[in-house]
Amino acid sequence: MLVTFSTKAYSDITMFGDSALTLIKMMGHSGTIPSAILAADVPMALTRLSAAINALKADAGDQVKNKDNDEIGVSLVQRSVPLINLLTAAVQENTDVMWK
């Protein structure tokens, strides 16, 4: 499953469903797809997501390594960057955020 996030203030962001669902829950939402966050609630969602991502950054377990100690895959921290940018733009433009 793919999830697409959209707002009037930023380009659409599409990501894999499992990562998207985790990030949606980090924003404090129930995880319902499709759904939305009203413009008035976007700043709190951004704050919650940023705090959760900062906690992951502090936790070395977020990076998966192979036997040669090389990083593999894309971490949730890296996957969150476009969504954080979208939420930041939505806050600046005071607009809703939707996903489907």
PDB file of C-alpha atoms in Angstrom:
ATOM      1  CA  MET A   1       0.000   0.000   0.000  1.00  0.00           C
ATOM      2  CA  LEU A   2       1.151   3.541  -0.745  1.00  0.00           C
ATOM      3  CA  VAL A   3       0.024   6.602   1.205  1.00  0.00           C
ATOM      4  CA  THR A   4       0.011  10.088  -0.318  1.00  0.00           C
ATOM      5  CA  PHE A   5       0.160  13.156   1.917  1.00  0.00           C
ATOM      6  CA  SER A   6      -1.070  16.436   0.470  1.00  0.00           C
ATOM      7  CA  THR A   7      -1.565  20.062   1.393  1.00  0.00           C
ATOM      8  CA  LYS A   8      -2.068  23.237  -0.620  1.00  0.00           C
ATOM      9  CA  ALA A   9       1.282  24.588   0.590  1.00  0.00           C
ATOM     10  CA  TYR A  10       3.578  21.774  -0.618  1.00  0.00           C
ATOM     11  CA  SER A  11       4.006  19.074  -3.239  1.00  0.00           C
ATOM     12  CA  ASP A  12       2.399  15.713  -2.552  1.00  0.00           C
ATOM     13  CA  ILE A  13       4.507  13.142  -0.696  1.00  0.00           C
ATOM     14  CA  THR A  14       4.020   9.419  -1.350  1.00  0.00           C
ATOM     15  CA  MET A  15       5.523   6.725   0.864  1.00  0.00           C
ATOM     16  CA  PHE A  16       5.109   3.072   1.711  1.00  0.00           C
ATOM     17  CA  GLY A  17       2.143   2.313   3.940  1.00  0.00           C
ATOM     18  CA  ASP A  18       4.022   0.860   6.917  1.00  0.00           C
ATOM     19  CA  SER A  19       6.319   3.879   7.233  1.00  0.00           C
ATOM     20  CA  ALA A  20       3.441   6.295   6.634  1.00  0.00           C
ATOM     21  CA  LEU A  21       1.284   4.630   9.280  1.00  0.00           C
ATOM     22  CA  THR A  22       4.087   4.812  11.835  1.00  0.00           C
ATOM     23  CA  LEU A  23       4.654   8.506  11.099  1.00  0.00           C
ATOM     24  CA  ILE A  24       0.913   9.237  11.260  1.00  0.00           C
ATOM     25  CA  LYS A  25       0.762   7.645  14.691  1.00  0.00           C
ATOM     26  CA  MET A  26       3.848   9.619  15.772  1.00  0.00           C
ATOM     27  CA  MET A  27       1.882  12.775  14.884  1.00  0.00           C
ATOM     28  CA  GLY A  28      -0.708  11.723  17.463  1.00  0.00           C
ATOM     29  CA  HIS A  29      -3.308  10.538  14.964  1.00  0.00           C
ATOM     30  CA  SER A  30      -5.198   7.243  15.209  1.00  0.00           C
ATOM     31  CA  GLY A  31      -3.657   5.906  12.018  1.00  0.00           C
ATOM     32  CA  THR A  32      -6.833   6.004   9.954  1.00  0.00           C
ATOM     33  CA  ILE A  33      -6.232   6.087   6.201  1.00  0.00           C
ATOM     34  CA  PRO A  34      -7.627   8.186   4.521  1.00  0.00           C
ATOM     35  CA  SER A  35      -7.834  11.067   6.949  1.00  0.00           C
ATOM     36  CA  ALA A  36      -6.718  14.637   7.574  1.00  0.00           C
ATOM     37  CA  ILE A  37      -5.491  17.119  10.134  1.00  0.00           C
ATOM     38  CA  LEU A  38      -7.132  20.524  10.281  1.00  0.00           C
ATOM     39  CA  ALA A  39      -4.873  23.553   9.896  1.00  0.00           C
ATOM     40  CA  ALA A  40      -5.309  24.478  13.573  1.00  0.00           C
ATOM     41  CA  ASP A  41      -3.999  21.042  14.636  1.00  0.00           C
ATOM     42  CA  VAL A  42      -1.032  20.804  12.256  1.00  0.00           C
ATOM     43  CA  PRO A  43       1.441  22.658  14.549  1.00  0.00           C
ATOM     44  CA  MET A  44       0.839  20.137  17.359  1.00  0.00           C
ATOM     45  CA  ALA A  45       1.167  17.224  14.914  1.00  0.00           C
ATOM     46  CA  LEU A  46       4.486  18.647  13.699  1.00  0.00           C
ATOM     47  CA  THR A  47       5.702  19.081  17.279  1.00  0.00           C
ATOM     48  CA  ARG A  48       4.793  15.493  18.180  1.00  0.00           C
ATOM     49  CA  LEU A  49       6.394  14.066  15.052  1.00  0.00           C
ATOM     50  CA  SER A  50       9.567  16.107  15.533  1.00  0.00           C
ATOM     51  CA  ALA A  51       9.863  14.973  19.162  1.00  0.00           C
ATOM     52  CA  ALA A  52       9.402  11.320  18.199  1.00  0.00           C
ATOM     53  CA  ILE A  53      11.977  11.588  15.412  1.00  0.00           C
ATOM     54  CA  ASN A  54      14.464  13.297  17.728  1.00  0.00           C
ATOM     55  CA  ALA A  55      14.012  10.417  20.174  1.00  0.00           C
ATOM     56  CA  LEU A  56      14.778   7.963  17.353  1.00  0.00           C
ATOM     57  CA  LYS A  57      17.888   9.933  16.426  1.00  0.00           C
ATOM     58  CA  ALA A  58      19.090   9.632  19.999  1.00  0.00           C
ATOM     59  CA  ASP A  59      18.480   5.880  19.905  1.00  0.00           C
ATOM     60  CA  ALA A  60      21.284   4.135  18.021  1.00  0.00           C
ATOM     61  CA  GLY A  61      18.916   1.208  17.393  1.00  0.00           C
ATOM     62  CA  ASP A  62      17.206   3.146  14.585  1.00  0.00           C
ATOM     63  CA  GLN A  63      20.083   2.387  12.232  1.00  0.00           C
ATOM     64  CA  VAL A  64      20.187  -1.140  10.890  1.00  0.00           C
ATOM     65  CA  LYS A  65      23.663  -2.467  10.156  1.00  0.00           C
ATOM     66  CA  ASN A  66      24.868  -5.608   8.445  1.00  0.00           C
ATOM     67  CA  LYS A  67      27.728  -7.871   9.560  1.00  0.00           C
ATOM     68  CA  ASP A  68      30.306  -5.496   8.019  1.00  0.00           C
ATOM     69  CA  ASN A  69      28.853  -2.636  10.084  1.00  0.00           C
ATOM     70  CA  ASP A  70      27.537  -0.891   6.964  1.00  0.00           C
ATOM     71  CA  GLU A  71      24.185   0.880   7.147  1.00  0.00           C
ATOM     72  CA  ILE A  72      21.488  -0.783   5.097  1.00  0.00           C
ATOM     73  CA  GLY A  73      18.092   0.473   4.092  1.00  0.00           C
ATOM     74  CA  VAL A  74      16.500   3.822   4.724  1.00  0.00           C
ATOM     75  CA  SER A  75      15.734   4.680   8.348  1.00  0.00           C
ATOM     76  CA  LEU A  76      12.431   6.059   9.548  1.00  0.00           C
ATOM     77  CA  VAL A  77      14.307   9.228  10.478  1.00  0.00           C
ATOM     78  CA  GLN A  78      15.294   9.693   6.835  1.00  0.00           C
ATOM     79  CA  ARG A  79      11.813   8.801   5.593  1.00  0.00           C
ATOM     80  CA  SER A  80      10.279  11.439   7.870  1.00  0.00           C
ATOM     81  CA  VAL A  81      12.144  14.402   6.345  1.00  0.00           C
ATOM     82  CA  PRO A  82       9.735  15.041   3.419  1.00  0.00           C
ATOM     83  CA  LEU A  83       6.717  14.763   5.731  1.00  0.00           C
ATOM     84  CA  ILE A  84       8.269  17.175   8.231  1.00  0.00           C
ATOM     85  CA  ASN A  85       8.885  19.603   5.360  1.00  0.00           C
ATOM     86  CA  LEU A  86       5.267  19.227   4.218  1.00  0.00           C
ATOM     87  CA  LEU A  87       3.944  19.841   7.740  1.00  0.00           C
ATOM     88  CA  THR A  88       6.217  22.859   8.167  1.00  0.00           C
ATOM     89  CA  ALA A  89       4.902  24.368   4.917  1.00  0.00           C
ATOM     90  CA  ALA A  90       1.320  23.663   6.019  1.00  0.00           C
ATOM     91  CA  VAL A  91       1.945  25.465   9.316  1.00  0.00           C
ATOM     92  CA  GLN A  92       3.412  28.474   7.508  1.00  0.00           C
ATOM     93  CA  GLU A  93       0.430  28.659   5.121  1.00  0.00           C
ATOM     94  CA  ASN A  94      -2.154  27.684   7.785  1.00  0.00           C
ATOM     95  CA  THR A  95      -3.615  24.901   5.650  1.00  0.00           C
ATOM     96  CA  ASP A  96      -4.982  21.393   6.250  1.00  0.00           C
ATOM     97  CA  VAL A  97      -2.998  18.204   5.658  1.00  0.00           C
ATOM     98  CA  MET A  98      -4.679  15.168   4.121  1.00  0.00           C
ATOM     99  CA  TRP A  99      -3.566  11.642   3.319  1.00  0.00           C
ATOM    100  CA  LYS A 100      -5.055   8.801   1.322  1.00  0.00           C
TER     101      LYS A 100
END
